[in-house]
Amino acid sequence: SIGDDHEAIRALVYSEVASTIAIDLHTHLLPPTHGALCLYGIDELLTYHYLVAEYFMTAPPSVTPEKFYSLSKQKQADMIWKALFVDATPISEACKGVVTTLESLGLKEELQTRDLEGIRKYFRQYRDEGIDGAEKYSSLAYEKAGISYAVMTNIPFDPLEAAHWKPKPKDYSKNYRSALRVDPLLAGDTKTVMNALAASGYDKTIEGAKQYLHDWIDIMKPEYMMASTPHNFVFDGDIEPSMKKIKRGVNEEAMKEPFAFTDMTNSNCDTTCEATDGLASVINENHDFLSEVLMKVCEERDLPIALKIGAHRNLNPELRQAGDGVVAFADASMLARLCSTFPKVRFLATFLSRTNQHEACVIANKFSNLHIYGCWWYCNNPSIIEEITKMRVEMLSTAFTAQHSDCRVLDQLLYKWPHSRAVIANVLSKEYIKLIESGWSMTRADLRRDVKNLFGGSYEKFMAKSFV
Ligand code: RAT
Ligand code: ZN
């Protein structure tokens, strides 16, 4: 069994955490067979939306986002490199990530000399080989990061992406698994849903919408369904079925918030909005996509739904993807209502706001159809990962998934995972030291089992459960 020497315990925990093969249960990575949608290389790394947002904090006012986005990706990357890596020290987490990534690829000298062209040259060896090069690079990234597979985000409502699934795609690498992303259904975005149904020849009815999902499930074979909730999402599950004019979609009060949304009627379309014109008789306000379509299909196919709760889209619309933000505090009790209203459905959930994390642990402790995962986006910073992980271990033991990467660019696996592993190992070693000091004896195999659970084992056990 493991001795009580603190340094030895730390070393053991670090080594187990560093070597465990993890599952990355939510990313935006797409396989090399998706062609240009498989993002990798320095220009993609530098134009990651976290870095674009950071760049605009101090960019000269003459560089408007519109101007910036009209430039080639390479030119955008040049500007970000100069501003954040040459004229400043890359000390933020997103910048440090680029440094860690390049270091791990062996580009030390290029880093020392700030040689962006040299870095580009390195990636050219893969680019020049087209899909084969991308496959090679992809395998390298998964192996170096110690990831067995990453779950993608597959959006049928996005025509560019959908084109890669119809006709049926070639087999893609086992490093990738799919997830069917259905935000418009949860947001009550009637317009997008109706357009998608019409474009593929489905009836604009609840049955048509269900069939649409069933067919996409047959095509994509997803691990789970997935959606992020709009910031003003409400779910009042306890109201009488007869009064089921469900308060889905948006909260009127929240809509009066001081932010102006250019596309509010698009993405958070209320039941009364024009998008339902001519359809109101078919799908009306008494139906709702969440209960009648999404939850029903999750039950019928025994598929979990992964929720990302608390994003405030378009905080600064000019910045496009880089302009999405955080809502201070989401109504986490909504998650408890979902878990109890739909007991046959399994929910995976993560919250964007730091202030929701404690409540999330309490809810996970009460509902066995809920699994908490990862530290998302603005919480995916070492200081916050540390406090969240500590709290989760204290409240949930190892029955949660410590991290997911949310990578959009393949190379990011090479920093997001080592950064998170270091923080998690630090938290765990302190907990094991306390436990061993208080008289518990344990073996390295016990430690290995725990670490495995936190990095994907608990997720797979949750995925193997069924309440149907
Ligand atoms: O973290 C991110 O990259 C965000 O932009 C979101 O896409 C988020 O991860 C999401 O899946 O909604
Ligand atoms: Zn994401």
Tab-separated table of N, CA, C and O in Angstrom, residues 379-456:
chain	number	residue	atom	x	y	z
A	379	CYS	N	-14.692	28.909	-16.950
A	379	CYS	CA	-14.276	28.152	-15.756
A	379	CYS	C	-13.078	27.269	-16.060
A	379	CYS	O	-12.535	26.640	-15.168
A	380	ASN	N	-12.693	27.207	-17.341
A	380	ASN	CA	-11.575	26.346	-17.719
A	380	ASN	C	-10.256	27.108	-17.573
A	380	ASN	O	-9.497	27.278	-18.516
A	381	ASN	N	-10.030	27.592	-16.359
A	381	ASN	CA	-8.802	28.284	-16.008
A	381	ASN	C	-8.276	27.625	-14.744
A	381	ASN	O	-9.078	27.285	-13.866
A	382	PRO	N	-6.935	27.452	-14.646
A	382	PRO	CA	-6.399	26.681	-13.525
A	382	PRO	C	-6.963	27.051	-12.153
A	382	PRO	O	-7.326	26.173	-11.377
A	383	SER	N	-7.068	28.345	-11.854
A	383	SER	CA	-7.516	28.718	-10.503
A	383	SER	C	-8.932	28.214	-10.250
A	383	SER	O	-9.280	27.788	-9.146
A	384	ILE	N	-9.768	28.258	-11.266
A	384	ILE	CA	-11.169	27.866	-11.082
A	384	ILE	C	-11.324	26.351	-11.171
A	384	ILE	O	-12.111	25.761	-10.434
A	385	ILE	N	-10.538	25.711	-12.047
A	385	ILE	CA	-10.574	24.238	-12.102
A	385	ILE	C	-10.206	23.699	-10.717
A	385	ILE	O	-10.799	22.740	-10.225
A	386	GLU	N	-9.243	24.348	-10.095
A	386	GLU	CA	-8.788	23.869	-8.787
A	386	GLU	C	-9.927	23.907	-7.765
A	386	GLU	O	-10.228	22.914	-7.110
A	387	GLU	N	-10.586	25.044	-7.671
A	387	GLU	CA	-11.629	25.129	-6.629
A	387	GLU	C	-12.832	24.249	-6.965
A	387	GLU	O	-13.419	23.621	-6.091
A	388	ILE	N	-13.184	24.175	-8.238
A	388	ILE	CA	-14.351	23.359	-8.617
A	388	ILE	C	-14.055	21.874	-8.380
A	388	ILE	O	-14.880	21.137	-7.844
A	389	THR	N	-12.855	21.441	-8.763
A	389	THR	CA	-12.532	20.019	-8.611
A	389	THR	C	-12.502	19.627	-7.141
A	389	THR	O	-13.014	18.580	-6.743
A	390	LYS	N	-11.937	20.493	-6.328
A	390	LYS	CA	-11.862	20.212	-4.885
A	390	LYS	C	-13.280	20.063	-4.321
A	390	LYS	O	-13.597	19.098	-3.630
A	391	MET	N	-14.131	20.995	-4.680
A	391	MET	CA	-15.512	20.943	-4.184
A	391	MET	C	-16.222	19.679	-4.672
A	391	MET	O	-16.928	19.015	-3.921
A	392	ARG	N	-16.003	19.341	-5.936
A	392	ARG	CA	-16.675	18.151	-6.480
A	392	ARG	C	-16.203	16.875	-5.797
A	392	ARG	O	-17.003	16.003	-5.495
A	393	VAL	N	-14.892	16.769	-5.575
A	393	VAL	CA	-14.394	15.563	-4.898
A	393	VAL	C	-15.011	15.499	-3.499
A	393	VAL	O	-15.471	14.444	-3.051
A	394	GLU	N	-15.049	16.645	-2.812
A	394	GLU	CA	-15.617	16.657	-1.459
A	394	GLU	C	-17.082	16.242	-1.450
A	394	GLU	O	-17.555	15.581	-0.536
A	395	MET	N	-17.809	16.628	-2.482
A	395	MET	CA	-19.256	16.365	-2.475
A	395	MET	C	-19.673	15.136	-3.279
A	395	MET	O	-20.704	14.538	-3.003
A	396	LEU	N	-18.888	14.790	-4.304
A	396	LEU	CA	-19.336	13.727	-5.214
A	396	LEU	C	-18.356	12.562	-5.308
A	396	LEU	O	-18.565	11.648	-6.106
A	397	SER	N	-17.292	12.606	-4.533
A	397	SER	CA	-16.256	11.580	-4.602
A	397	SER	C	-15.714	11.503	-6.036
A	397	SER	O	-15.278	12.526	-6.577
A	398	THR	N	-15.790	10.338	-6.668
A	398	THR	CA	-15.279	10.271	-8.048
A	398	THR	C	-16.418	10.052	-9.051
A	398	THR	O	-16.171	9.667	-10.195
A	399	ALA	N	-17.649	10.320	-8.603
A	399	ALA	CA	-18.790	10.099	-9.497
A	399	ALA	C	-19.092	11.334	-10.352
A	399	ALA	O	-20.215	11.843	-10.387
A	400	PHE	N	-18.085	11.829	-11.000
A	400	PHE	CA	-18.255	12.940	-11.948
A	400	PHE	C	-17.091	12.873	-12.930
A	400	PHE	O	-16.179	12.051	-12.745
A	401	THR	N	-17.123	13.695	-13.954
A	401	THR	CA	-16.002	13.729	-14.896
A	401	THR	C	-15.270	15.050	-14.707
A	401	THR	O	-15.873	16.124	-14.836
A	402	ALA	N	-13.984	14.925	-14.362
A	402	ALA	CA	-13.260	16.120	-13.934
A	402	ALA	C	-13.118	17.162	-15.043
A	402	ALA	O	-13.184	18.359	-14.780
A	403	GLN	N	-12.946	16.710	-16.274
A	403	GLN	CA	-12.679	17.726	-17.288
A	403	GLN	C	-13.090	17.271	-18.682
A	403	GLN	O	-13.220	16.077	-18.966
A	404	HIS	N	-13.371	18.253	-19.526
A	404	HIS	CA	-13.509	18.045	-20.964
A	404	HIS	C	-12.749	19.208	-21.574
A	404	HIS	O	-12.514	20.209	-20.887
A	405	SER	N	-12.331	19.095	-22.825
A	405	SER	CA	-11.452	20.167	-23.315
A	405	SER	C	-12.179	21.291	-24.043
A	405	SER	O	-11.727	22.416	-24.049
A	406	ASP	N	-13.293	20.978	-24.707
A	406	ASP	CA	-13.957	21.968	-25.551
A	406	ASP	C	-13.063	22.443	-26.700
A	406	ASP	O	-13.300	23.503	-27.286
A	407	CYS	N	-12.057	21.639	-27.043
A	407	CYS	CA	-11.156	22.019	-28.143
A	407	CYS	C	-11.930	22.290	-29.426
A	407	CYS	O	-12.875	21.574	-29.754
A	408	ARG	N	-11.501	23.297	-30.134
A	408	ARG	CA	-11.998	23.541	-31.486
A	408	ARG	C	-10.907	23.222	-32.499
A	408	ARG	O	-11.179	23.017	-33.669
A	409	VAL	N	-9.674	23.276	-32.030
A	409	VAL	CA	-8.505	23.056	-32.887
A	409	VAL	C	-7.770	21.844	-32.308
A	409	VAL	O	-7.530	21.782	-31.105
A	410	LEU	N	-7.460	20.903	-33.173
A	410	LEU	CA	-6.846	19.641	-32.762
A	410	LEU	C	-5.659	19.839	-31.815
A	410	LEU	O	-5.532	19.177	-30.779
A	411	ASP	N	-4.807	20.761	-32.177
A	411	ASP	CA	-3.587	21.014	-31.400
A	411	ASP	C	-3.881	21.387	-29.950
A	411	ASP	O	-3.034	21.226	-29.076
A	412	GLN	N	-5.079	21.916	-29.703
A	412	GLN	CA	-5.388	22.357	-28.335
A	412	GLN	C	-5.447	21.197	-27.345
A	412	GLN	O	-5.324	21.400	-26.141
A	413	LEU	N	-5.604	19.965	-27.879
A	413	LEU	CA	-5.543	18.805	-26.979
A	413	LEU	C	-4.204	18.809	-26.242
A	413	LEU	O	-4.106	18.321	-25.122
A	414	LEU	N	-3.182	19.350	-26.906
A	414	LEU	CA	-1.826	19.289	-26.365
A	414	LEU	C	-1.578	20.283	-25.246
A	414	LEU	O	-0.537	20.257	-24.609
A	415	TYR	N	-2.505	21.218	-25.027
A	415	TYR	CA	-2.325	22.081	-23.847
A	415	TYR	C	-3.470	21.948	-22.855
A	415	TYR	O	-3.248	21.911	-21.647
A	416	LYS	N	-4.690	21.825	-23.376
A	416	LYS	CA	-5.812	21.820	-22.428
A	416	LYS	C	-5.693	20.625	-21.492
A	416	LYS	O	-5.964	20.748	-20.291
A	417	TRP	N	-5.300	19.472	-22.042
A	417	TRP	CA	-5.209	18.304	-21.174
A	417	TRP	C	-4.056	18.378	-20.186
A	417	TRP	O	-4.284	18.209	-18.982
A	418	PRO	N	-2.813	18.659	-20.615
A	418	PRO	CA	-1.756	18.753	-19.591
A	418	PRO	C	-2.023	19.847	-18.553
A	418	PRO	O	-1.752	19.654	-17.374
A	419	HIS	N	-2.561	20.988	-18.983
A	419	HIS	CA	-2.843	22.038	-17.993
A	419	HIS	C	-3.840	21.521	-16.948
A	419	HIS	O	-3.669	21.721	-15.756
A	420	SER	N	-4.911	20.868	-17.425
A	420	SER	CA	-5.925	20.384	-16.486
A	420	SER	C	-5.379	19.252	-15.621
A	420	SER	O	-5.652	19.190	-14.418
A	421	ARG	N	-4.633	18.359	-16.233
A	421	ARG	CA	-4.102	17.229	-15.448
A	421	ARG	C	-3.264	17.737	-14.275
A	421	ARG	O	-3.346	17.200	-13.163
A	422	ALA	N	-2.439	18.775	-14.519
A	422	ALA	CA	-1.575	19.286	-13.446
A	422	ALA	C	-2.417	19.815	-12.282
A	422	ALA	O	-2.126	19.550	-11.113
A	423	VAL	N	-3.459	20.567	-12.606
A	423	VAL	CA	-4.291	21.145	-11.541
A	423	VAL	C	-5.021	20.040	-10.777
A	423	VAL	O	-5.075	20.034	-9.540
A	424	ILE	N	-5.569	19.085	-11.519
A	424	ILE	CA	-6.356	18.018	-10.890
A	424	ILE	C	-5.447	17.142	-10.012
A	424	ILE	O	-5.818	16.760	-8.894
A	425	ALA	N	-4.234	16.885	-10.490
A	425	ALA	CA	-3.286	16.084	-9.697
A	425	ALA	C	-2.958	16.798	-8.385
A	425	ALA	O	-2.873	16.181	-7.325
A	426	ASN	N	-2.826	18.106	-8.465
A	426	ASN	CA	-2.510	18.882	-7.270
A	426	ASN	C	-3.654	18.778	-6.242
A	426	ASN	O	-3.428	18.522	-5.058
A	427	VAL	N	-4.873	18.921	-6.733
A	427	VAL	CA	-6.041	18.811	-5.839
A	427	VAL	C	-6.089	17.408	-5.233
A	427	VAL	O	-6.242	17.236	-4.014
A	428	LEU	N	-5.951	16.402	-6.080
A	428	LEU	CA	-6.085	15.021	-5.602
A	428	LEU	C	-4.994	14.670	-4.603
A	428	LEU	O	-5.256	13.996	-3.599
A	429	SER	N	-3.755	15.106	-4.868
A	429	SER	CA	-2.711	14.693	-3.918
A	429	SER	C	-3.023	15.219	-2.521
A	429	SER	O	-2.828	14.505	-1.535
A	430	LYS	N	-3.534	16.437	-2.431
A	430	LYS	CA	-3.859	16.973	-1.096
A	430	LYS	C	-4.942	16.123	-0.432
A	430	LYS	O	-4.883	15.841	0.766
A	431	GLU	N	-5.931	15.711	-1.221
A	431	GLU	CA	-7.017	14.905	-0.640
A	431	GLU	C	-6.498	13.543	-0.181
A	431	GLU	O	-6.871	13.055	0.886
A	432	TYR	N	-5.630	12.920	-0.985
A	432	TYR	CA	-5.113	11.604	-0.595
A	432	TYR	C	-4.178	11.712	0.614
A	432	TYR	O	-4.166	10.837	1.479
A	433	ILE	N	-3.414	12.785	0.667
A	433	ILE	CA	-2.528	12.968	1.834
A	433	ILE	C	-3.379	13.037	3.106
A	433	ILE	O	-3.118	12.356	4.104
A	434	LYS	N	-4.469	13.825	3.049
A	434	LYS	CA	-5.348	13.950	4.234
A	434	LYS	C	-5.920	12.587	4.613
A	434	LYS	O	-5.956	12.202	5.775
A	435	LEU	N	-6.367	11.847	3.611
A	435	LEU	CA	-7.016	10.555	3.863
A	435	LEU	C	-6.037	9.543	4.481
A	435	LEU	O	-6.367	8.856	5.460
A	436	ILE	N	-4.844	9.506	3.915
A	436	ILE	CA	-3.844	8.536	4.411
A	436	ILE	C	-3.393	8.935	5.824
A	436	ILE	O	-3.225	8.100	6.698
A	437	GLU	N	-3.275	10.261	6.025
A	437	GLU	CA	-2.902	10.736	7.368
A	437	GLU	C	-3.953	10.375	8.408
A	437	GLU	O	-3.658	10.157	9.569
A	438	SER	N	-5.208	10.327	7.971
A	438	SER	CA	-6.225	10.015	8.974
A	438	SER	C	-6.414	8.510	9.157
A	438	SER	O	-7.352	8.080	9.811
A	439	GLY	N	-5.517	7.718	8.569
A	439	GLY	CA	-5.492	6.301	8.914
A	439	GLY	C	-5.945	5.335	7.833
A	439	GLY	O	-5.965	4.133	8.040
A	440	TRP	N	-6.320	5.885	6.652
A	440	TRP	CA	-6.776	5.008	5.573
A	440	TRP	C	-5.581	4.432	4.826
A	440	TRP	O	-4.610	5.138	4.562
A	441	SER	N	-5.640	3.145	4.515
A	441	SER	CA	-4.547	2.601	3.700
A	441	SER	C	-5.102	2.288	2.315
A	441	SER	O	-6.262	1.871	2.177
A	442	MET	N	-4.299	2.528	1.315
A	442	MET	CA	-4.752	2.247	-0.052
A	442	MET	C	-3.587	1.877	-0.946
A	442	MET	O	-2.431	2.200	-0.657
A	443	THR	N	-3.914	1.204	-2.042
A	443	THR	CA	-2.870	0.749	-2.952
A	443	THR	C	-2.816	1.641	-4.188
A	443	THR	O	-3.732	2.452	-4.433
A	444	ARG	N	-1.787	1.422	-4.952
A	444	ARG	CA	-1.668	2.167	-6.211
A	444	ARG	C	-2.826	1.813	-7.150
A	444	ARG	O	-3.311	2.648	-7.905
A	445	ALA	N	-3.279	0.568	-7.062
A	445	ALA	CA	-4.405	0.153	-7.915
A	445	ALA	C	-5.677	0.927	-7.535
A	445	ALA	O	-6.471	1.309	-8.402
A	446	ASP	N	-5.868	1.175	-6.225
A	446	ASP	CA	-7.029	1.982	-5.804
A	446	ASP	C	-6.941	3.382	-6.419
A	446	ASP	O	-7.917	3.921	-6.943
A	447	LEU	N	-5.745	3.930	-6.322
A	447	LEU	CA	-5.529	5.282	-6.861
A	447	LEU	C	-5.798	5.299	-8.368
A	447	LEU	O	-6.492	6.183	-8.891
A	448	ARG	N	-5.286	4.281	-9.039
A	448	ARG	CA	-5.446	4.217	-10.504
A	448	ARG	C	-6.929	4.141	-10.875
A	448	ARG	O	-7.396	4.798	-11.801
A	449	ARG	N	-7.690	3.334	-10.117
A	449	ARG	CA	-9.126	3.206	-10.373
A	449	ARG	C	-9.827	4.572	-10.216
A	449	ARG	O	-10.618	4.986	-11.054
A	450	ASP	N	-9.488	5.290	-9.139
A	450	ASP	CA	-10.118	6.593	-8.890
A	450	ASP	C	-9.829	7.567	-10.032
A	450	ASP	O	-10.713	8.266	-10.530
A	451	VAL	N	-8.560	7.615	-10.404
A	451	VAL	CA	-8.150	8.568	-11.446
A	451	VAL	C	-8.850	8.225	-12.757
A	451	VAL	O	-9.363	9.099	-13.465
A	452	LYS	N	-8.910	6.945	-13.043
A	452	LYS	CA	-9.578	6.516	-14.278
A	452	LYS	C	-11.043	6.973	-14.260
A	452	LYS	O	-11.564	7.469	-15.258
A	453	ASN	N	-11.688	6.808	-13.120
A	453	ASN	CA	-13.092	7.238	-13.021
A	453	ASN	C	-13.243	8.718	-13.313
A	453	ASN	O	-14.152	9.140	-14.033
A	454	LEU	N	-12.356	9.517	-12.760
A	454	LEU	CA	-12.471	10.968	-12.944
A	454	LEU	C	-12.198	11.396	-14.382
A	454	LEU	O	-12.653	12.441	-14.827
A	455	PHE	N	-11.434	10.588	-15.104
A	455	PHE	CA	-11.053	10.960	-16.477
A	455	PHE	C	-11.804	10.162	-17.545
A	455	PHE	O	-11.288	9.964	-18.623
A	456	GLY	N	-13.000	9.698	-17.209
A	456	GLY	CA	-13.784	9.026	-18.249
A	456	GLY	C	-14.472	7.758	-17.786
A	456	GLY	O	-15.478	7.349	-18.363
